[in-house]
Amino acid sequence: MGGQDRESDAWVYVVNSGVLLDDAFASLTLKRKLERGRVSPENLPPSIVGRVAKADGPTVEAALEAAAAAAPVWGAYPLETRLDKVGELLCRRLTERAEEITRILVAEGHPVVLARWQVSGMLECFGPESLGFYRSQMHQEFRHGERRIQVRRCPDGVVCVNPPQNAPLSSALLGVTSIMAGNALVVRAPRSAPLGVMYVLHEVVRPVLEEVGAPPGTLNVVCGDPVPLLSAWVESPHVDDIMYFGSSENGVRFQERCLTAGKKPILELAGNDVVVVWKDADPELAAEALTESFYGSGQLCMIPNQVVVHPDIADALIASLVRQVGHIRPGRPEEEDVLLTPVLRNEKFFGCLRDALDKGAELACGGHAMQADESRDTAGIFLEPTVVVVRGLEGARDIDAVRHETFFPLLPLIVAERAPDEVLLERFVAYVNSNEYGLRNSVWATSSTVVDTFLSQVRSGGLLKINDSHIGFLPYLPTHGGTGLTGGVFGEANYPILRTSHLQGVSISPGSRPREAVFGAWNALLPTKVPTAFPTTFPTKRSQEF
């Protein structure tokens, strides 16, 4: 904070995720004792892979003050420094440390495949194509006669980011793009997984900012409890924007608090993404994309959450999906083919599954807890990838797993009622647009008519992908953001560099006559209709006296 490290008497300890699989109780007990000061931090066992200083109230306030002091100074730096230079250096340094960052993520519990996926998203976010897009949106300039006309985005000021527990590092780096807009940034490293956030921001982002001469306080990172820290942000006069990750219920309430306090809320909440599979789709490719629903045991907001399928291809799709789901396996995070993560509290999964089956859904596969070796065990901390088949769009949203995000490995596949294709297409589009959530949508179809219909009529969601990975990152496109319960009333595709800045129009003239400028467009388009400007002489007595 403020360009300096600040020590603390309190610490948050990070337990190696592999050890948690061996004896979660003992490891978590040691973690709690260390954090409460009941065990000396000297001679820590190998199960403790790191620790992060925990911030107290005065430290949190000092971080906000440092950001407030830095924001106007940093915001005055040229865009070439803030955006081009910082983005180029970040991409280079992240590439150089990609393997090291991956190892830290794995130690915190991310399967190595998903850790690499997160790093891939970071690199796309700061890649040359994305940087070029940001620049095109941040500043445009035009000539109008003797004037230079600019449309530019100006920084909001101090931005605070509260990343989620399931993907804190990639979300924190998403917030770092707000620095390129000219903002000063304060990030909370979550207590459940603070090491990756603190390491990358301290060892990668901070040196880049120092290299370009950013003022101290441009970046500040603290680790603390979320409730008091968020309250401090909302109440602080220094804070302009708050980026909040969490459930839709909590996020909508937090949005109201922000608006009341005069803060801009930028919400990243639940997703309940729809994938549409039309009758002419490749069932093998579509099923491969649907297996992404089970990555991280479904504990990711941007995965497929429900499938709507044309009845002509339903049987082939279900058969392919069930077969490919067999390759989604649990295990230790460092193992190359592991994609499932532990689910420590699984009662909601079984309650949701019972609700679906009681309402007529059919179990296609899964439905049990299991151990890391895939043996079924009611005490297992992993869940089998589970697919349920729902017959008919009518009433499908009466099932909880269809209507709401589940956040565990349970995918409902809805087979539409038979009807003429033009009727089904209309129903599919209406179904997607009526989703209360709106993060991502995907369509698998080869018919240009079908594809064009979705492109022209689907307006919900922050991202729409056609015949592609649902979760894969691409240049130019946002990684987050959506409509409805996903993004709140201001929800849209989330480019934080744009969301944490505001438009400003600028005219630069060498010295134009103001009275001529008043009717500029009228005089240019209709020169014979009106005088070219106001009179330049004032013959009245009142004007002479004046």
Coordinates of C-alpha atoms in Angstrom, one line a residue:
M1 CA 0.0 0.0 0.0
G2 CA 1.3 3.5 -0.9
G3 CA 4.3 1.8 -2.5
Q4 CA 5.4 0.2 0.8
D5 CA 5.0 -3.2 2.4
R6 CA 3.3 -3.1 5.8
E7 CA 3.8 -5.8 8.3
S8 CA 1.1 -7.1 10.6
D9 CA 0.8 -9.1 13.8
A10 CA -2.0 -11.2 12.3
W11 CA -1.5 -13.6 9.4
V12 CA -3.6 -15.7 7.0
Y13 CA -2.0 -19.1 6.4
V14 CA -2.4 -21.2 3.2
V15 CA -2.6 -24.9 3.4
N16 CA -1.3 -27.1 0.6
S17 CA -4.4 -28.4 -1.2
G18 CA -2.9 -31.9 -1.7
V19 CA -2.6 -32.3 2.1
L20 CA -6.2 -31.3 2.5
L21 CA -7.2 -34.4 0.6
D22 CA -5.2 -36.6 3.0
D23 CA -6.4 -35.1 6.2
A24 CA -8.6 -32.0 5.8
F25 CA -9.5 -31.9 9.5
A26 CA -6.0 -31.9 10.8
S27 CA -4.7 -29.4 8.3
L28 CA -7.6 -26.9 8.8
T29 CA -7.2 -27.3 12.6
L30 CA -3.5 -26.3 12.3
K31 CA -4.5 -23.4 10.1
R32 CA -7.0 -22.1 12.6
K33 CA -4.6 -22.5 15.5
L34 CA -1.8 -20.6 13.6
E35 CA -4.2 -17.7 12.7
R36 CA -5.4 -17.5 16.3
G37 CA -1.9 -17.4 17.7
R38 CA -2.2 -20.7 19.5
V39 CA 0.7 -22.3 17.6
S40 CA 4.1 -20.6 17.0
P41 CA 4.7 -19.9 13.3
E42 CA 8.3 -21.1 13.6
N43 CA 9.3 -24.4 12.0
L44 CA 6.1 -24.6 9.9
P45 CA 5.3 -28.0 8.5
P46 CA 5.4 -28.5 4.7
S47 CA 1.6 -28.5 4.6
I48 CA 1.8 -24.7 5.0
V49 CA 2.8 -23.2 1.7
G50 CA 2.7 -19.6 2.6
R51 CA 1.2 -16.8 4.6
V52 CA -0.2 -13.3 4.0
A53 CA -0.3 -10.4 6.4
K54 CA -3.9 -9.6 7.5
A55 CA -4.9 -6.0 7.5
D56 CA -6.6 -4.2 10.4
G57 CA -9.0 -1.2 10.1
P58 CA -6.3 1.5 10.1
T59 CA -4.4 -0.3 7.4
V60 CA -7.5 -0.6 5.2
E61 CA -8.1 3.1 5.6
A62 CA -4.5 3.9 4.9
A63 CA -4.7 2.0 1.6
L64 CA -7.7 4.0 0.6
E65 CA -6.0 7.3 1.4
A66 CA -2.9 6.2 -0.6
A67 CA -5.1 5.3 -3.6
A68 CA -6.9 8.7 -3.3
A69 CA -3.6 10.5 -3.3
A70 CA -2.3 8.6 -6.3
A71 CA -5.5 8.6 -8.5
P72 CA -5.3 12.2 -9.9
V73 CA -1.6 12.0 -10.5
W74 CA -1.8 8.6 -12.3
G75 CA -4.9 9.7 -14.2
A76 CA -2.9 12.6 -15.8
Y77 CA -0.3 10.2 -17.3
P78 CA -0.6 9.8 -21.0
L79 CA -2.6 6.9 -22.4
E80 CA 0.5 5.6 -24.1
T81 CA 2.1 5.0 -20.6
R82 CA -1.0 3.8 -18.7
L83 CA -2.4 1.5 -21.4
D84 CA 0.2 0.6 -24.0
K85 CA 3.3 0.4 -21.9
V86 CA 1.7 -1.1 -18.8
G87 CA -0.2 -3.7 -20.8
E88 CA 2.8 -4.7 -22.9
L89 CA 5.0 -5.2 -19.8
L90 CA 2.3 -7.1 -17.9
C91 CA 1.8 -9.5 -20.8
R92 CA 5.5 -10.1 -21.0
R93 CA 6.0 -10.6 -17.2
L94 CA 3.0 -12.8 -16.9
T95 CA 4.3 -15.0 -19.8
E96 CA 7.7 -15.2 -18.1
R97 CA 6.1 -16.3 -14.8
A98 CA 3.3 -18.4 -16.2
E99 CA 4.6 -21.7 -14.8
E100 CA 5.4 -20.2 -11.4
I101 CA 1.9 -18.7 -11.2
T102 CA 0.4 -22.0 -12.2
R103 CA 2.3 -23.8 -9.4
I104 CA 0.9 -21.3 -6.8
L105 CA -2.6 -21.8 -8.1
V106 CA -2.2 -25.6 -7.8
A107 CA -1.0 -25.3 -4.3
E108 CA -4.1 -23.3 -3.5
G109 CA -6.3 -26.1 -4.8
H110 CA -6.9 -25.3 -8.5
P111 CA -6.4 -28.4 -10.8
V112 CA -3.4 -27.8 -13.0
V113 CA -5.5 -27.8 -16.2
L114 CA -7.8 -25.1 -14.8
A115 CA -4.8 -23.2 -13.4
R116 CA -3.4 -23.0 -17.0
W117 CA -6.8 -22.0 -18.2
Q118 CA -6.9 -19.1 -15.8
V119 CA -3.4 -18.0 -16.8
S120 CA -4.4 -18.3 -20.5
G121 CA -7.3 -15.9 -19.7
M122 CA -4.9 -13.4 -18.1
L123 CA -2.6 -13.5 -21.1
E124 CA -5.5 -12.8 -23.5
C125 CA -6.7 -9.9 -21.3
F126 CA -3.3 -8.2 -21.7
G127 CA -2.5 -9.5 -25.2
P128 CA -1.8 -7.1 -28.1
E129 CA -5.2 -7.6 -29.7
S130 CA -7.1 -6.8 -26.6
L131 CA -4.8 -3.8 -25.8
G132 CA -5.6 -2.5 -29.3
F133 CA -9.3 -2.8 -28.7
Y134 CA -9.0 -1.0 -25.3
R135 CA -7.1 1.8 -26.9
S136 CA -9.8 2.2 -29.7
Q137 CA -12.4 2.6 -27.0
M138 CA -10.5 4.9 -24.7
H139 CA -9.7 7.6 -27.2
Q140 CA -10.9 8.6 -30.6
E141 CA -10.1 11.8 -32.4
F142 CA -11.7 13.5 -35.4
R143 CA -11.2 16.6 -37.5
H144 CA -14.1 19.0 -38.0
G145 CA -13.0 22.1 -39.9
E146 CA -10.4 23.9 -37.8
R147 CA -11.4 21.9 -34.7
R148 CA -10.0 18.7 -33.2
I149 CA -12.9 16.7 -31.7
Q150 CA -12.1 14.0 -29.2
V151 CA -14.3 11.3 -27.6
R152 CA -12.4 9.9 -24.7
R153 CA -12.9 8.0 -21.4
C154 CA -11.7 9.5 -18.2
P155 CA -10.9 7.5 -15.0
D156 CA -13.4 7.4 -12.2
G157 CA -10.8 7.7 -9.5
V158 CA -10.4 5.0 -6.8
V159 CA -11.6 1.5 -7.7
C160 CA -11.9 -1.3 -5.2
V161 CA -12.1 -5.0 -6.2
N162 CA -13.4 -7.9 -4.1
P163 CA -12.5 -11.0 -6.0
P164 CA -14.3 -14.3 -5.4
Q165 CA -12.9 -17.3 -3.6
N166 CA -13.2 -19.7 -6.5
A167 CA -11.0 -17.7 -9.0
P168 CA -9.4 -14.8 -7.0
L169 CA -6.3 -14.3 -9.1
S170 CA -7.8 -14.0 -12.5
S171 CA -10.6 -11.8 -11.2
A172 CA -8.0 -9.5 -9.4
L173 CA -6.0 -9.2 -12.6
L174 CA -9.2 -8.3 -14.4
G175 CA -9.5 -5.4 -12.0
V176 CA -5.9 -4.4 -12.8
T177 CA -7.1 -3.2 -16.3
S178 CA -8.9 -0.4 -14.4
I179 CA -5.4 0.9 -13.7
M180 CA -4.8 1.3 -17.4
A181 CA -7.8 3.6 -17.5
G182 CA -6.0 5.9 -15.0
N183 CA -7.6 4.7 -11.8
A184 CA -5.9 3.8 -8.5
L185 CA -6.7 0.3 -7.4
V186 CA -7.4 -1.4 -4.0
V187 CA -7.7 -5.2 -4.0
R188 CA -8.8 -7.5 -1.2
A189 CA -7.0 -10.8 -1.3
P190 CA -9.6 -13.3 0.0
R191 CA -8.7 -15.2 3.1
S192 CA -9.5 -18.5 1.6
A193 CA -6.9 -18.1 -1.2
P194 CA -4.8 -15.0 -0.8
L195 CA -1.4 -16.2 -1.9
G196 CA -1.8 -16.1 -5.7
V197 CA -3.4 -12.7 -5.6
M198 CA -0.7 -11.2 -3.3
Y199 CA 2.1 -12.9 -5.2
V200 CA 1.2 -11.7 -8.7
L201 CA 0.1 -8.2 -7.7
H202 CA 3.2 -7.7 -5.5
E203 CA 5.8 -9.5 -7.7
V204 CA 4.5 -8.8 -11.2
V205 CA 2.1 -5.8 -11.3
R206 CA 3.9 -3.7 -8.7
P207 CA 7.3 -3.8 -10.5
V208 CA 5.7 -2.9 -13.8
L209 CA 4.0 0.2 -12.3
E210 CA 7.3 1.2 -10.7
E211 CA 9.1 0.8 -14.0
V212 CA 6.7 3.2 -15.8
G213 CA 6.9 5.7 -12.9
A214 CA 3.4 5.3 -11.5
P215 CA 3.0 7.2 -8.2
P216 CA 2.9 5.2 -4.9
G217 CA -0.6 4.2 -4.1
T218 CA -1.6 3.3 -7.7
L219 CA -1.9 -0.3 -6.5
N220 CA -2.8 -1.4 -3.0
V221 CA -3.5 -5.0 -1.9
V222 CA -4.8 -6.0 1.5
C223 CA -6.0 -9.3 3.0
G224 CA -8.9 -9.1 5.3
D225 CA -12.4 -10.2 6.3
P226 CA -14.9 -9.3 3.6
V227 CA -17.8 -7.8 5.6
P228 CA -15.9 -5.0 7.5
L229 CA -13.7 -4.3 4.5
L230 CA -16.6 -3.9 2.1
S231 CA -18.3 -1.7 4.6
A232 CA -15.2 0.5 4.9
W233 CA -15.2 0.8 1.1
V234 CA -18.9 1.8 0.9
E235 CA -18.5 4.4 3.7
S236 CA -15.2 5.9 2.5
P237 CA -15.3 9.3 0.8
H238 CA -12.2 8.2 -1.2
V239 CA -13.9 5.3 -3.1
D240 CA -15.6 5.8 -6.5
D241 CA -16.2 2.3 -7.9
I242 CA -16.5 -1.1 -6.3
M243 CA -16.3 -4.3 -8.2
Y244 CA -18.1 -7.0 -6.3
F245 CA -18.2 -10.8 -7.0
G246 CA -20.7 -13.0 -5.2
S247 CA -24.2 -14.4 -5.3
S248 CA -27.0 -12.6 -7.0
E249 CA -29.0 -12.2 -3.8
N250 CA -26.1 -10.6 -1.9
G251 CA -25.0 -8.6 -5.0
V252 CA -28.3 -6.9 -5.6
R253 CA -28.4 -5.8 -2.0
F254 CA -24.8 -4.6 -2.2
Q255 CA -25.8 -2.6 -5.3
E256 CA -28.4 -0.7 -3.3
R257 CA -25.8 0.1 -0.6
C258 CA -23.4 1.4 -3.2
L259 CA -26.0 3.6 -5.0
T260 CA -27.2 5.0 -1.7
A261 CA -23.5 5.9 -0.8
G262 CA -22.9 7.4 -4.3
K263 CA -20.6 4.6 -5.5
K264 CA -20.6 2.9 -8.9
P265 CA -21.4 -0.8 -8.4
I266 CA -19.8 -3.2 -10.9
L267 CA -21.3 -6.6 -10.2
E268 CA -20.1 -10.1 -11.2
L269 CA -22.8 -12.4 -9.8
A270 CA -24.2 -15.8 -10.5
G271 CA -24.5 -17.2 -14.0
N272 CA -27.0 -19.7 -15.3
D273 CA -25.7 -20.1 -18.9
V274 CA -27.8 -21.6 -21.6
V275 CA -26.4 -23.8 -24.4
V276 CA -28.6 -24.4 -27.4
V277 CA -28.0 -27.5 -29.6
W278 CA -29.9 -27.4 -32.9
K279 CA -30.7 -30.5 -34.9
D280 CA -27.8 -30.0 -37.4
A281 CA -25.1 -29.6 -34.8
D282 CA -22.1 -32.0 -34.5
P283 CA -23.2 -34.0 -31.4
E284 CA -19.6 -35.0 -30.5
L285 CA -18.3 -31.4 -30.6
A286 CA -21.4 -30.1 -28.7
A287 CA -21.0 -32.8 -26.1
E288 CA -17.3 -31.9 -25.7
A289 CA -18.2 -28.3 -25.0
L290 CA -20.9 -29.4 -22.5
T291 CA -18.4 -31.4 -20.4
E292 CA -17.0 -27.9 -19.5
S293 CA -20.0 -27.8 -17.2
F294 CA -18.1 -30.1 -14.8
Y295 CA -14.8 -28.3 -14.7
G296 CA -14.0 -27.4 -11.1
S297 CA -17.0 -29.5 -10.1
G298 CA -19.2 -26.8 -11.5
Q299 CA -18.0 -24.2 -9.1
L300 CA -17.3 -21.6 -11.8
C301 CA -19.8 -18.9 -12.8
M302 CA -19.1 -19.1 -16.6
I303 CA -19.7 -22.7 -17.4
P304 CA -22.7 -24.3 -19.2
N305 CA -25.5 -24.6 -16.6
Q306 CA -28.4 -25.9 -18.8
V307 CA -28.8 -27.3 -22.3
V308 CA -31.8 -26.9 -24.7
V309 CA -31.7 -29.5 -27.4
H310 CA -33.7 -30.1 -30.6
P311 CA -35.6 -33.4 -30.2
D312 CA -34.1 -34.8 -33.5
I313 CA -30.5 -34.8 -32.0
A314 CA -31.3 -35.4 -28.4
D315 CA -30.6 -39.1 -28.2
A316 CA -27.2 -38.8 -30.0
L317 CA -26.2 -35.8 -27.9
I318 CA -27.1 -37.6 -24.6
A319 CA -25.2 -40.7 -25.6
S320 CA -22.1 -38.7 -26.5
L321 CA -22.3 -36.5 -23.4
V322 CA -22.6 -39.5 -21.0
R323 CA -19.6 -41.2 -22.7
Q324 CA -17.4 -38.1 -22.6
V325 CA -18.3 -37.3 -19.0
G326 CA -16.5 -40.5 -18.0
H327 CA -13.2 -38.6 -18.7
I328 CA -14.0 -35.9 -16.1
R329 CA -12.2 -37.3 -13.1
P330 CA -11.3 -36.3 -9.5
G331 CA -7.8 -36.4 -7.9
R332 CA -5.0 -34.3 -6.7
P333 CA -4.8 -30.9 -8.3
E334 CA -1.2 -31.5 -9.7
E335 CA -2.4 -34.5 -11.8
E336 CA -2.6 -33.5 -15.4
D337 CA -6.1 -35.0 -16.2
V338 CA -7.9 -33.9 -13.0
L339 CA -10.8 -31.5 -13.5
L340 CA -13.0 -32.1 -10.5
T341 CA -12.4 -30.3 -7.2
P342 CA -13.7 -31.2 -3.7
V343 CA -17.2 -30.2 -2.7
L344 CA -17.0 -30.1 1.1
R345 CA -20.7 -29.4 1.7
N346 CA -22.8 -31.5 -0.8
E347 CA -26.2 -31.5 0.8
K348 CA -27.4 -28.8 -1.6
F349 CA -26.4 -31.0 -4.5
F350 CA -28.4 -33.9 -3.4
G351 CA -31.4 -31.7 -2.5
C352 CA -31.3 -30.2 -5.9
L353 CA -31.0 -33.6 -7.6
R354 CA -34.0 -34.9 -5.6
D355 CA -36.0 -31.9 -6.6
A356 CA -35.3 -32.5 -10.3
L357 CA -36.1 -36.3 -10.1
D358 CA -39.3 -35.7 -8.1
K359 CA -40.4 -33.3 -10.8
G360 CA -40.0 -35.8 -13.6
A361 CA -36.4 -35.4 -14.7
E362 CA -34.5 -38.6 -15.7
L363 CA -31.0 -39.4 -14.3
A364 CA -28.7 -40.0 -17.3
C365 CA -25.4 -40.4 -15.3
G366 CA -23.9 -39.6 -12.0
G367 CA -25.7 -38.7 -8.8
H368 CA -23.3 -40.0 -6.2
A369 CA -20.5 -38.8 -3.9
M370 CA -17.1 -40.5 -4.4
Q371 CA -13.5 -40.7 -3.3
A372 CA -10.5 -39.5 -5.3
D373 CA -10.2 -43.0 -6.8
E374 CA -13.7 -42.6 -8.2
S375 CA -15.2 -45.3 -5.8
R376 CA -18.6 -44.3 -4.7
D377 CA -18.7 -43.3 -1.0
T378 CA -21.4 -41.3 0.8
A379 CA -18.5 -39.7 2.8
G380 CA -16.6 -38.8 -0.4
I381 CA -15.6 -35.2 -0.9
F382 CA -16.0 -35.4 -4.7
L383 CA -19.3 -35.6 -6.7
E384 CA -19.8 -37.5 -9.8
P385 CA -20.6 -35.4 -12.9
T386 CA -24.4 -35.7 -13.1
V387 CA -26.7 -35.2 -16.1
V388 CA -30.5 -35.1 -15.8
V389 CA -32.8 -35.1 -18.8
V390 CA -35.9 -32.9 -18.7
R391 CA -38.6 -33.6 -21.2
G392 CA -40.1 -30.5 -22.6
L393 CA -39.5 -26.7 -22.3
E394 CA -42.9 -26.3 -20.8
G395 CA -42.5 -26.2 -17.1
A396 CA -38.7 -26.8 -17.2
R397 CA -38.0 -23.8 -15.0
D398 CA -40.1 -25.3 -12.3
I399 CA -37.0 -27.4 -11.6
D400 CA -34.6 -25.6 -9.3
A401 CA -31.5 -26.8 -11.2
V402 CA -32.9 -25.2 -14.4
R403 CA -34.1 -21.9 -13.0
H404 CA -31.1 -21.1 -10.9
E405 CA -27.3 -21.5 -10.9
T406 CA -26.4 -24.7 -9.0
F407 CA -22.6 -24.3 -8.5
F408 CA -22.0 -28.0 -8.4
P409 CA -21.6 -30.7 -11.1
L410 CA -25.3 -31.1 -12.1
L411 CA -26.3 -30.3 -15.7
P412 CA -30.0 -30.4 -16.8
L413 CA -30.5 -31.2 -20.5
I414 CA -33.9 -30.0 -21.7
V415 CA -35.3 -31.9 -24.7
A416 CA -37.8 -29.6 -26.5
E417 CA -41.3 -30.8 -27.4
R418 CA -41.6 -31.8 -31.1
A419 CA -42.9 -28.9 -33.3
P420 CA -42.1 -27.4 -36.7
D421 CA -38.6 -26.0 -36.8
E422 CA -39.7 -22.4 -37.2
V423 CA -41.8 -22.8 -34.1
L424 CA -39.0 -24.4 -32.2
L425 CA -36.5 -21.7 -33.2
E426 CA -38.9 -19.1 -31.9
R427 CA -39.3 -20.9 -28.6
F428 CA -35.6 -21.4 -28.2
V429 CA -34.8 -17.7 -28.7
A430 CA -37.6 -16.8 -26.3
Y431 CA -36.3 -19.2 -23.7
V432 CA -32.8 -17.8 -23.9
N433 CA -34.0 -14.2 -23.7
S434 CA -36.3 -15.0 -20.7
N435 CA -33.4 -16.3 -18.5
E436 CA -33.3 -14.3 -15.3
Y437 CA -29.5 -14.5 -15.5
G438 CA -27.3 -13.4 -18.4
L439 CA -23.6 -14.2 -18.3
R440 CA -22.9 -16.3 -21.4
N441 CA -24.9 -18.1 -24.1
S442 CA -23.8 -20.7 -26.7
V443 CA -25.4 -22.0 -29.8
W444 CA -24.4 -25.2 -31.8
A445 CA -25.9 -25.1 -35.3
T446 CA -24.7 -25.1 -38.9
S447 CA -27.8 -23.5 -40.5
S448 CA -27.1 -19.9 -41.4
T449 CA -30.8 -19.1 -40.7
V450 CA -30.6 -20.5 -37.2
V451 CA -27.3 -18.8 -36.4
D452 CA -28.4 -15.4 -37.9
T453 CA -31.7 -15.6 -35.9
F454 CA -29.8 -16.0 -32.6
L455 CA -27.3 -13.3 -33.6
S456 CA -30.1 -10.8 -34.4
Q457 CA -32.6 -11.7 -31.6
V458 CA -30.7 -12.8 -28.5
R459 CA -29.9 -9.7 -26.4
S460 CA -29.4 -11.2 -22.9
G461 CA -26.0 -12.0 -21.7
G462 CA -22.5 -10.5 -21.9
L463 CA -21.2 -13.0 -24.4
L464 CA -22.6 -15.2 -27.2
K465 CA -20.6 -18.0 -28.7
I466 CA -21.4 -20.0 -31.8
N467 CA -20.0 -23.5 -32.3
D468 CA -17.2 -22.9 -29.9
S469 CA -15.9 -23.6 -26.4
H470 CA -18.2 -22.1 -23.8
I471 CA -15.5 -21.1 -21.4
G472 CA -12.5 -20.6 -23.8
F473 CA -10.9 -17.1 -23.8
L474 CA -10.5 -15.1 -27.0
P475 CA -8.8 -11.7 -27.7
Y476 CA -11.1 -8.7 -27.9
L477 CA -13.9 -10.5 -26.0
P478 CA -14.7 -9.9 -22.4
T479 CA -14.0 -12.7 -19.8
H480 CA -16.9 -11.6 -17.5
G481 CA -20.0 -9.5 -17.4
G482 CA -23.6 -10.0 -18.1
T483 CA -27.2 -8.8 -17.8
G484 CA -30.1 -9.6 -15.4
L485 CA -29.2 -11.2 -12.1
T486 CA -25.6 -11.7 -13.3
G487 CA -24.8 -8.0 -13.6
G488 CA -27.5 -6.0 -11.9
V489 CA -29.4 -3.1 -13.4
F490 CA -26.1 -1.8 -15.0
G491 CA -25.0 -5.2 -16.2
E492 CA -23.2 -5.6 -19.5
A493 CA -20.1 -7.2 -20.9
N494 CA -17.4 -6.4 -18.4
Y495 CA -14.3 -4.6 -19.7
P496 CA -13.1 -3.1 -16.4
I497 CA -11.0 -0.5 -18.2
L498 CA -14.3 0.8 -19.7
R499 CA -16.6 0.1 -16.7
T500 CA -14.3 2.1 -14.4
S501 CA -14.2 5.1 -16.7
H502 CA -16.7 7.6 -18.2
L503 CA -17.1 9.2 -21.5
Q504 CA -16.1 12.8 -22.1
G505 CA -16.4 14.9 -25.3
V506 CA -13.7 17.4 -26.1
S507 CA -13.4 20.2 -28.7
I508 CA -10.0 21.9 -29.3
S509 CA -10.1 25.0 -31.5
P510 CA -7.4 27.5 -32.4
G511 CA -9.9 30.3 -31.7
S512 CA -13.4 30.0 -33.4
R513 CA -16.0 32.8 -33.4
P514 CA -18.5 31.6 -30.8
R515 CA -21.5 33.2 -32.4
E516 CA -20.8 31.3 -35.7
A517 CA -20.4 28.1 -33.8
V518 CA -23.9 28.3 -32.3
F519 CA -25.6 27.5 -35.7
G520 CA -22.7 25.6 -37.2
A521 CA -24.6 22.6 -38.5
W522 CA -27.6 24.7 -39.6
N523 CA -25.4 27.1 -41.5
A524 CA -23.5 24.3 -43.1
L525 CA -26.6 22.3 -44.3
L526 CA -29.0 25.2 -44.9
P527 CA -26.8 28.2 -45.8
T528 CA -29.6 30.1 -47.7
K529 CA -32.3 29.7 -45.0
V530 CA -30.9 31.8 -42.2
P531 CA -28.2 34.4 -41.4
T532 CA -24.8 33.0 -41.0
A533 CA -24.6 34.3 -37.4
F534 CA -25.9 36.8 -34.9
P535 CA -25.7 40.5 -35.8
T536 CA -22.3 42.0 -35.1
T537 CA -23.7 45.5 -34.4
F538 CA -26.0 46.5 -31.7
P539 CA -27.9 49.7 -32.6
T540 CA -30.4 49.8 -29.7
K541 CA -30.2 52.3 -26.9
R542 CA -30.0 49.5 -24.4
S543 CA -27.0 47.9 -26.1
Q544 CA -25.3 51.3 -26.4
E545 CA -25.8 52.0 -22.7
F546 CA -24.4 48.6 -21.9

